[in-house]
Short mmCIF file of C-alpha atoms in Angstrom, two decimals:
data_model
loop_
_atom_site.label_atom_id
_atom_site.label_comp_id
_atom_site.label_asym_id
_atom_site.label_seq_id
_atom_site.Cartn_x
_atom_site.Cartn_y
_atom_site.Cartn_z
CA MET A 26 1.65 18.34 12.24
CA GLN A 27 4.04 15.42 12.19
CA LEU A 28 7.44 15.93 10.85
CA THR A 29 8.12 12.56 11.93
CA TYR A 30 11.21 11.89 10.96
CA PHE A 31 12.93 15.37 12.12
CA LYS A 32 14.02 15.24 15.52
CA LYS A 33 16.72 17.33 17.79
CA ILE A 34 20.26 15.74 17.76
CA LEU A 35 21.64 13.95 20.89
CA PHE A 36 25.75 14.49 20.19
CA GLY A 37 27.10 11.38 21.68
CA THR A 38 30.73 10.99 22.79
CA PHE A 39 32.36 9.34 19.74
CA ILE A 40 31.62 10.81 16.47
CA ALA A 41 33.20 11.89 13.48
CA ILE A 42 31.02 14.85 12.02
CA PHE A 43 31.73 15.77 7.76
CA ALA A 44 29.92 17.52 5.43
CA PHE A 45 27.31 16.42 3.25
CA ALA A 46 28.67 15.33 -0.09
CA GLY A 47 27.39 13.98 -3.11
CA THR A 48 30.39 11.55 -4.45
CA PRO A 49 31.18 8.17 -4.33
CA ALA A 50 34.15 8.39 -1.45
CA LEU A 51 33.07 10.38 1.16
CA SER A 52 36.15 12.12 3.98
CA ILE A 53 35.77 13.38 7.10
CA ALA A 54 36.06 17.10 7.59
CA ASN A 55 35.84 19.05 10.25
CA THR A 56 33.14 21.77 10.65
CA LEU A 57 33.59 22.57 13.92
CA GLY A 58 34.15 26.18 14.38
CA ASN A 59 32.02 27.23 11.42
CA PRO A 60 29.64 30.05 12.14
CA PRO A 61 26.39 28.51 12.97
CA VAL A 62 23.43 28.64 10.64
CA ILE A 63 19.68 29.02 11.22
CA ILE A 64 17.48 26.97 9.32
CA ILE A 65 13.96 27.42 10.13
CA LYS A 66 11.62 24.05 9.35
CA PRO A 67 8.16 24.42 7.17
CA HIS A 68 5.18 26.01 9.92
CA PRO A 69 2.63 23.83 10.94
CA ILE A 70 -0.29 23.94 8.67
CA GLN A 71 -4.07 23.76 9.60
CA LEU A 72 -6.91 23.12 7.67
CA ASN A 73 -10.38 22.34 8.46
CA ALA A 74 -11.27 18.04 8.40
CA ALA A 75 -11.53 15.83 11.20
CA SER A 76 -8.27 13.41 9.80
CA TRP A 77 -5.63 14.25 6.91
CA LEU A 78 -2.01 13.82 5.47
CA LEU A 79 0.08 14.43 2.93
CA MET A 80 2.31 11.61 1.44
CA ASP A 81 5.06 11.90 -1.18
CA PHE A 82 4.76 9.66 -3.28
CA GLU A 83 8.18 8.30 -4.53
CA THR A 84 9.45 7.50 -0.79
CA GLY A 85 6.42 6.81 1.30
CA ASP A 86 7.87 10.08 3.47
CA ILE A 87 4.89 11.56 5.83
CA ILE A 88 5.37 14.93 5.01
CA ALA A 89 2.51 16.43 7.35
CA ASP A 90 -0.81 14.48 9.01
CA HIS A 91 -3.39 14.79 11.74
CA ASN A 92 -5.12 12.71 13.05
CA MET A 93 -4.16 10.24 10.56
CA HIS A 94 -4.78 6.87 12.31
CA GLU A 95 -8.45 7.33 13.38
CA LYS A 96 -11.10 5.22 12.30
CA ARG A 97 -13.34 6.84 9.89
CA ALA A 98 -16.18 5.82 7.57
CA PRO A 99 -14.66 6.00 4.32
CA ALA A 100 -17.76 6.56 2.28
CA SER A 101 -17.23 6.41 -1.31
CA LEU A 102 -13.87 5.67 -1.06
CA THR A 103 -14.72 2.57 -0.64
CA LYS A 104 -14.84 2.42 -4.34
CA ILE A 105 -11.15 2.64 -4.76
CA MET A 106 -10.31 -0.27 -3.60
CA THR A 107 -13.12 -2.54 -5.46
CA ALA A 108 -11.32 -0.62 -8.95
CA TYR A 109 -8.03 -1.90 -6.99
CA ILE A 110 -9.55 -5.78 -7.14
CA ILE A 111 -10.86 -5.17 -11.00
CA ALA A 112 -7.57 -3.39 -12.18
CA GLY A 113 -5.45 -6.72 -10.29
CA GLU A 114 -7.96 -9.17 -12.43
CA LEU A 115 -6.93 -7.25 -15.91
CA ASN A 116 -3.11 -7.46 -15.15
CA GLN A 117 -3.15 -10.86 -14.74
CA GLY A 118 -5.55 -11.40 -17.56
CA THR A 119 -8.29 -13.23 -15.61
CA LEU A 120 -10.81 -10.38 -16.68
CA LYS A 121 -11.13 -8.55 -19.97
CA LEU A 122 -11.88 -4.99 -20.58
CA ASP A 123 -14.36 -6.59 -23.62
CA GLN A 124 -16.38 -8.93 -21.42
CA THR A 125 -19.85 -7.81 -20.99
CA VAL A 126 -21.60 -8.48 -17.40
CA LYS A 127 -25.56 -8.93 -16.81
CA ILE A 128 -26.90 -6.55 -14.38
CA SER A 129 -28.74 -8.25 -11.78
CA GLU A 130 -31.55 -6.69 -9.67
CA THR A 131 -29.89 -6.21 -6.61
CA ALA A 132 -26.87 -4.23 -9.00
CA ALA A 133 -29.70 -2.25 -10.54
CA LYS A 134 -31.61 -0.83 -7.73
CA THR A 135 -28.52 0.04 -5.40
CA PRO A 136 -29.02 3.00 -4.41
CA GLY A 137 -26.84 6.79 -4.14
CA SER A 138 -24.64 7.89 -6.95
CA LYS A 139 -25.61 6.04 -10.48
CA MET A 140 -24.42 5.23 -13.76
CA PHE A 141 -27.63 4.24 -14.32
CA VAL A 142 -27.23 0.73 -15.28
CA LYS A 143 -30.47 -1.60 -16.74
CA GLN A 144 -31.63 -5.30 -14.57
CA GLY A 145 -31.52 -7.60 -17.40
CA SER A 146 -29.10 -5.48 -19.51
CA ARG A 147 -25.35 -6.61 -20.39
CA VAL A 148 -22.48 -3.66 -20.10
CA SER A 149 -19.15 -4.16 -20.73
CA VAL A 150 -16.56 -4.30 -17.78
CA ASP A 151 -15.04 -1.58 -19.32
CA ASP A 152 -18.05 0.97 -19.15
CA LEU A 153 -18.88 -0.37 -15.49
CA LEU A 154 -15.53 0.43 -13.87
CA LYS A 155 -15.65 3.96 -15.81
CA GLY A 156 -19.05 4.36 -14.26
CA MET A 157 -17.25 3.56 -11.35
CA ILE A 158 -14.48 5.51 -11.32
CA ILE A 159 -15.45 8.81 -13.23
CA GLN A 160 -19.03 8.49 -11.97
CA SER A 161 -18.74 6.84 -8.97
CA GLY A 162 -21.71 4.67 -9.87
CA ASN A 163 -23.14 2.19 -6.77
CA ASP A 164 -24.97 0.23 -9.11
CA ALA A 165 -21.59 -0.16 -10.96
CA ALA A 166 -18.98 -1.37 -8.12
CA VAL A 167 -21.79 -4.12 -7.46
CA ALA A 168 -22.56 -5.31 -10.87
CA LEU A 169 -18.36 -5.73 -10.92
CA ALA A 170 -18.05 -6.72 -7.71
CA GLU A 171 -21.09 -9.61 -8.59
CA PHE A 172 -19.35 -11.02 -11.50
CA ILE A 173 -15.73 -11.16 -9.99
CA ALA A 174 -16.70 -13.13 -6.36
CA GLY A 175 -20.14 -13.99 -7.18
CA SER A 176 -21.44 -11.75 -4.51
CA ASP A 177 -20.94 -8.39 -2.75
CA SER A 178 -20.38 -10.50 0.30
CA ASN A 179 -17.70 -12.54 -1.43
CA PHE A 180 -15.84 -9.49 -3.06
CA VAL A 181 -16.12 -7.47 0.65
CA ASN A 182 -13.74 -11.23 1.99
CA LEU A 183 -11.42 -10.25 -1.09
CA MET A 184 -11.37 -6.54 -0.19
CA ASN A 185 -10.03 -7.00 3.25
CA LYS A 186 -7.92 -9.98 2.88
CA THR A 187 -6.54 -7.05 -0.12
CA ALA A 188 -6.46 -4.75 2.50
CA LYS A 189 -4.45 -6.79 5.13
CA ALA A 190 -1.89 -7.51 2.48
CA LEU A 191 -1.36 -3.88 1.33
CA GLY A 192 -0.57 -2.85 5.53
CA MET A 193 -4.36 -1.47 6.17
CA ASN A 194 -4.19 -2.49 8.85
CA ASP A 195 -6.94 -0.06 10.28
CA THR A 196 -9.09 -0.79 7.63
CA ASN A 197 -12.48 -2.98 7.12
CA PHE A 198 -14.75 -2.90 4.69
CA ALA A 199 -18.52 -4.05 5.04
CA THR A 200 -19.44 -2.95 1.02
CA VAL A 201 -18.17 -2.65 -2.26
CA ASP A 202 -19.62 0.87 -2.64
CA GLY A 203 -19.26 2.65 0.29
CA LEU A 204 -22.58 2.98 1.45
CA PRO A 205 -23.13 2.26 5.21
CA GLY A 206 -22.37 -0.87 6.87
CA ASP A 207 -21.66 -2.35 10.00
CA ASN A 208 -18.40 -2.16 11.24
CA GLN A 209 -17.05 -0.34 8.50
CA TYR A 210 -13.80 1.96 8.70
CA THR A 211 -10.35 3.36 7.03
CA THR A 212 -7.87 6.13 8.34
CA ALA A 213 -6.23 8.99 5.92
CA TYR A 214 -3.29 6.51 6.37
CA ASP A 215 -4.66 3.26 4.87
CA MET A 216 -6.24 5.29 2.39
CA ALA A 217 -3.05 6.57 1.00
CA ILE A 218 -1.68 3.58 1.03
CA LEU A 219 -4.04 2.08 -1.06
CA ALA A 220 -3.77 4.83 -3.81
CA ARG A 221 0.22 4.97 -3.63
CA SER A 222 -0.31 1.16 -4.47
CA PHE A 223 -3.13 1.82 -7.58
CA ILE A 224 -0.60 4.66 -8.70
CA GLU A 225 1.93 2.36 -8.26
CA HIS A 226 0.84 -0.80 -10.14
CA TYR A 227 -1.95 -0.16 -12.22
CA PRO A 228 -1.20 2.94 -14.08
CA LYS A 229 -2.96 2.06 -16.69
CA VAL A 230 -6.37 1.99 -14.94
CA TYR A 231 -5.50 4.80 -12.79
CA LYS A 232 -5.58 6.86 -15.72
CA LEU A 233 -9.64 6.83 -15.72
CA TYR A 234 -9.56 8.78 -12.21
CA SER A 235 -8.33 12.09 -15.00
CA GLU A 236 -11.06 11.65 -17.03
CA LYS A 237 -13.20 14.45 -16.07
CA THR A 238 -16.54 13.47 -17.64
CA PHE A 239 -18.31 9.97 -19.03
CA THR A 240 -21.16 9.30 -20.90
CA PHE A 241 -23.28 5.95 -21.07
CA ASN A 242 -27.04 5.47 -21.94
CA GLY A 243 -26.73 9.27 -23.12
CA ILE A 244 -26.42 10.66 -19.92
CA VAL A 245 -23.50 13.01 -19.51
CA GLN A 246 -21.95 12.60 -15.87
CA HIS A 247 -19.46 14.62 -14.41
CA ASN A 248 -16.63 13.50 -12.16
CA ARG A 249 -16.57 15.00 -8.90
CA ASN A 250 -13.08 15.98 -8.19
CA LYS A 251 -13.22 19.44 -8.89
CA LEU A 252 -9.59 19.38 -8.55
CA LEU A 253 -9.31 17.72 -12.12
CA ARG A 254 -9.95 21.42 -12.62
CA THR A 255 -8.95 23.72 -10.57
CA PHE A 256 -5.91 21.93 -9.72
CA GLU A 257 -2.65 21.83 -11.32
CA GLY A 258 -1.32 18.08 -12.53
CA THR A 259 -4.30 16.87 -11.06
CA ASP A 260 -4.92 13.19 -12.18
CA GLY A 261 -7.00 11.77 -9.45
CA ILE A 262 -8.49 10.03 -6.77
CA LYS A 263 -11.98 10.19 -5.85
CA THR A 264 -14.41 12.17 -3.47
CA GLY A 265 -16.36 10.88 -1.37
CA TYR A 266 -19.69 11.25 0.82
CA THR A 267 -22.03 10.20 3.50
CA GLU A 268 -23.73 12.18 6.57
CA LYS A 269 -21.79 10.47 8.68
CA ALA A 270 -18.29 10.01 7.23
CA GLY A 271 -18.75 13.95 6.18
CA TYR A 272 -17.55 15.02 2.60
CA ASN A 273 -14.21 12.91 1.79
CA LEU A 274 -11.15 13.57 -0.80
CA VAL A 275 -8.02 11.67 -1.98
CA ALA A 276 -5.74 13.79 -4.10
CA SER A 277 -2.95 13.57 -6.86
CA ALA A 278 -1.10 15.81 -8.67
CA VAL A 279 1.88 15.91 -10.06
CA GLN A 280 4.02 19.07 -10.39
CA ASN A 281 7.74 19.01 -12.03
CA ASN A 282 8.35 14.97 -11.47
CA GLN A 283 6.80 15.47 -8.02
CA ARG A 284 4.07 13.98 -7.08
CA TYR A 285 1.80 13.78 -3.67
CA ILE A 286 -1.30 11.71 -2.57
CA SER A 287 -3.20 13.87 0.13
CA VAL A 288 -6.00 12.02 1.83
CA ILE A 289 -8.59 14.62 3.46
CA LEU A 290 -11.33 12.36 5.51
CA GLY A 291 -14.42 14.50 7.06
CA SER A 292 -14.52 17.51 6.31
CA PRO A 293 -17.59 20.17 6.91
CA SER A 294 -18.39 20.69 2.98
CA ALA A 295 -17.66 20.02 -0.44
CA TYR A 296 -16.01 23.12 -0.80
CA VAL A 297 -14.26 22.90 2.04
CA ARG A 298 -12.30 19.46 1.02
CA GLU A 299 -12.06 20.78 -2.42
CA GLN A 300 -10.02 24.26 -0.55
CA GLU A 301 -8.25 22.44 1.92
CA SER A 302 -7.20 19.27 -0.50
CA GLU A 303 -5.06 22.39 -2.58
CA LYS A 304 -3.60 23.94 0.67
CA LEU A 305 -1.97 20.76 1.33
CA LEU A 306 -0.99 19.87 -2.30
CA ASN A 307 0.55 23.38 -2.31
CA PHE A 308 2.54 23.10 0.93
CA GLY A 309 4.43 20.02 -0.46
CA PHE A 310 4.86 21.23 -3.30
CA SER A 311 5.80 24.41 -2.06
CA LYS A 312 7.89 23.76 0.81
CA PHE A 313 9.32 19.50 0.32
CA ALA A 314 11.58 17.97 -2.27
CA ASP A 315 12.61 14.67 -2.24
CA GLN A 316 16.89 14.36 -1.95
CA LEU A 317 19.03 11.54 -2.29
CA LEU A 318 20.91 11.18 1.17
CA TYR A 319 23.31 8.11 0.72
CA THR A 320 24.17 5.99 -2.96
CA LYS A 321 24.25 2.60 -1.60
CA ASP A 322 27.98 1.02 -1.17
CA SER A 323 29.44 5.01 -1.07
CA VAL A 324 32.16 4.77 1.11
CA ILE A 325 32.88 6.83 4.07
CA SER A 326 36.22 7.37 5.07
CA LEU A 327 37.47 7.58 9.14
CA ASP A 328 40.99 8.79 8.29
CA ASP A 329 41.04 10.68 11.41
CA THR A 330 39.11 8.32 13.56
CA ALA A 331 41.61 5.91 16.30
CA ILE A 332 39.99 2.60 16.46
CA THR A 333 40.92 1.01 20.11
CA ASP A 334 43.44 -2.15 19.98
CA ALA A 335 43.64 -1.67 15.71
CA THR A 336 47.25 -1.89 14.39
CA LYS A 337 49.13 1.30 14.05
CA ASP A 338 48.03 3.85 10.82
CA ALA A 339 44.84 1.61 10.84
CA LYS A 340 41.97 3.36 9.29
CA LEU A 341 38.55 2.13 8.98
CA THR A 342 35.98 2.87 5.86
CA VAL A 343 32.19 1.78 6.66
CA ILE A 344 29.46 1.67 3.55
CA GLY A 345 25.47 1.56 4.18
CA LYS A 346 23.88 -1.26 2.50
CA ASP A 347 21.13 0.53 0.38
CA THR A 348 19.92 4.05 -1.43
CA ILE A 349 18.46 6.59 0.76
CA THR A 350 16.22 9.25 -0.89
CA LYS A 351 13.88 10.98 1.76
CA THR A 352 11.53 13.97 1.43
CA ILE A 353 13.10 16.94 3.15
CA PRO A 354 11.76 20.58 3.79
CA LYS A 355 13.42 22.95 0.70
CA SER A 356 15.32 24.62 3.94
CA PHE A 357 17.20 22.52 4.59
CA VAL A 358 18.63 21.26 0.94
CA ASN A 359 22.00 23.19 1.52
CA HIS A 360 22.54 22.79 4.99
CA LEU A 361 23.34 19.28 4.92
CA THR A 362 25.54 17.95 7.46
CA GLN A 363 26.86 13.89 8.40
CA LYS A 364 28.49 12.61 11.34
CA ILE A 365 29.42 8.97 12.14
CA VAL A 366 28.52 7.61 15.21
CA LEU A 367 30.47 4.83 15.90
CA LEU A 368 28.94 1.86 18.29
CA PRO A 369 29.88 2.13 22.47
CA GLY A 370 33.03 0.22 23.17
CA LEU A 371 33.54 -0.57 19.54
CA LYS A 372 37.25 -1.94 19.42
CA ALA A 373 40.02 -3.99 17.05
CA PRO A 374 39.55 -7.05 15.41
CA ILE A 375 36.57 -4.93 13.31
CA ASN A 376 35.64 -7.64 10.70
CA LYS A 377 34.23 -7.01 7.16
CA GLY A 378 30.76 -6.54 7.00
CA GLN A 379 30.52 -5.85 11.05
CA LYS A 380 28.41 -3.34 11.71
CA VAL A 381 29.64 -0.29 13.43
CA GLY A 382 27.90 2.58 14.01
CA THR A 383 24.95 4.75 12.13
CA LEU A 384 25.94 7.55 9.43
CA VAL A 385 23.56 10.62 11.25
CA ILE A 386 21.92 12.59 8.42
CA SER A 387 21.10 16.59 9.90
CA ALA A 388 20.39 19.71 9.44
CA GLY A 389 21.55 22.51 12.07
CA GLU A 390 19.49 21.19 14.89
CA TYR A 391 17.21 18.66 12.97
CA GLN A 392 18.09 15.10 12.66
CA VAL A 393 16.63 14.04 9.14
CA ILE A 394 17.73 10.31 9.90
CA GLU A 395 19.85 7.71 10.76
CA ILE A 396 21.49 4.83 8.51
CA PRO A 397 23.09 2.06 9.78
CA VAL A 398 26.84 1.52 8.22
CA TYR A 399 29.18 -1.50 8.29
CA ALA A 400 32.75 -2.60 8.11
CA ASN A 401 34.47 -1.86 4.64
CA ASN A 402 37.49 -3.45 5.69
CA THR A 403 38.77 -5.15 8.33
CA ILE A 404 40.73 -4.16 10.66
CA GLU A 405 43.06 -6.02 12.43
CA ARG A 406 43.71 -5.90 16.61
CA ALA A 407 47.14 -4.61 17.58
CA GLY A 408 49.62 -7.08 19.76
CA PHE A 409 50.12 -7.32 23.19
CA PHE A 410 53.17 -5.28 23.68
CA SER A 411 51.86 -2.73 21.38
CA ARG A 412 48.50 -2.14 22.52
CA TRP A 413 50.40 -1.33 25.74
CA PHE A 414 53.34 0.04 24.68
CA GLY A 415 52.49 1.52 21.62
#
């Protein structure tokens, strides 16, 4: 497991140390001499899958992972991107749910999982979207792709352009439905990016992933994501399987207003992918929490820090430019400390807005984050005699 932002602290020589506080104005407090606190971070988790990760939806932080950038066959996870593009068309108003699509021979004869549309029939976009998302219908995916882009190959081009725009840098699609294709691959990390963007930008369409069954032409089919029935708070998103890919599952769940996205790629069976997804989600909900670490423009006063060449009694205050929330182990929450590390050689004059150092937030020996800080006031340079004889 990789906890990418928890690193051991290297203490510098020009450091202001102070206790964590959530108030707008923060003052320096000397914590040296306090008894040491032993802080234990969560034990690494081991899963039976080729690659996997757990992402916090709110912060985008990767909580745990294994081979998250390893290229793998996506199988039917491909249809998440197909649905994402359809959701975008619906959101822009260029596509309507009540529009009907004439089913081509190609779509009707697409192999693999089906919603069983008939060649020459007309089916609403609404039904095709549900058939693709809930039933994982390859025929529905091809029909929608042809309707939007004229052909499935044109639609694949849209998929790859969208992947690039989202920052899915290790993904390439070759089919609209996830059936094996030349040079088709993705990663656990890229699938998490896609799922997060789907949930954030297209919540109405995303809700379809929580539907447990869908009936079309008298045929009732069940959502293959069994976590909808077995794991509290699960509301999506998609399973996938081919012989090359193994058993894949992207899942998302919400408990106590906290949402996680899990990705399992290349597990040995449908049962294992479900069990490992539950382990991963449980790991997040039980061991981690979102923590507000800094509020934009909160003032930090360095009352006890002398600035070289500054006028007598000059006091520097600093601020950060962004509000920062991170996902951290629950065991860290009550043991957070902060320190300001000023830039080497910093001396007056200092202009307001000038970068002067970093705010380092830690829990015991584990560094959580470094935040750039900037002068909130101007520090004048002392005159010659004050500097030499003051």
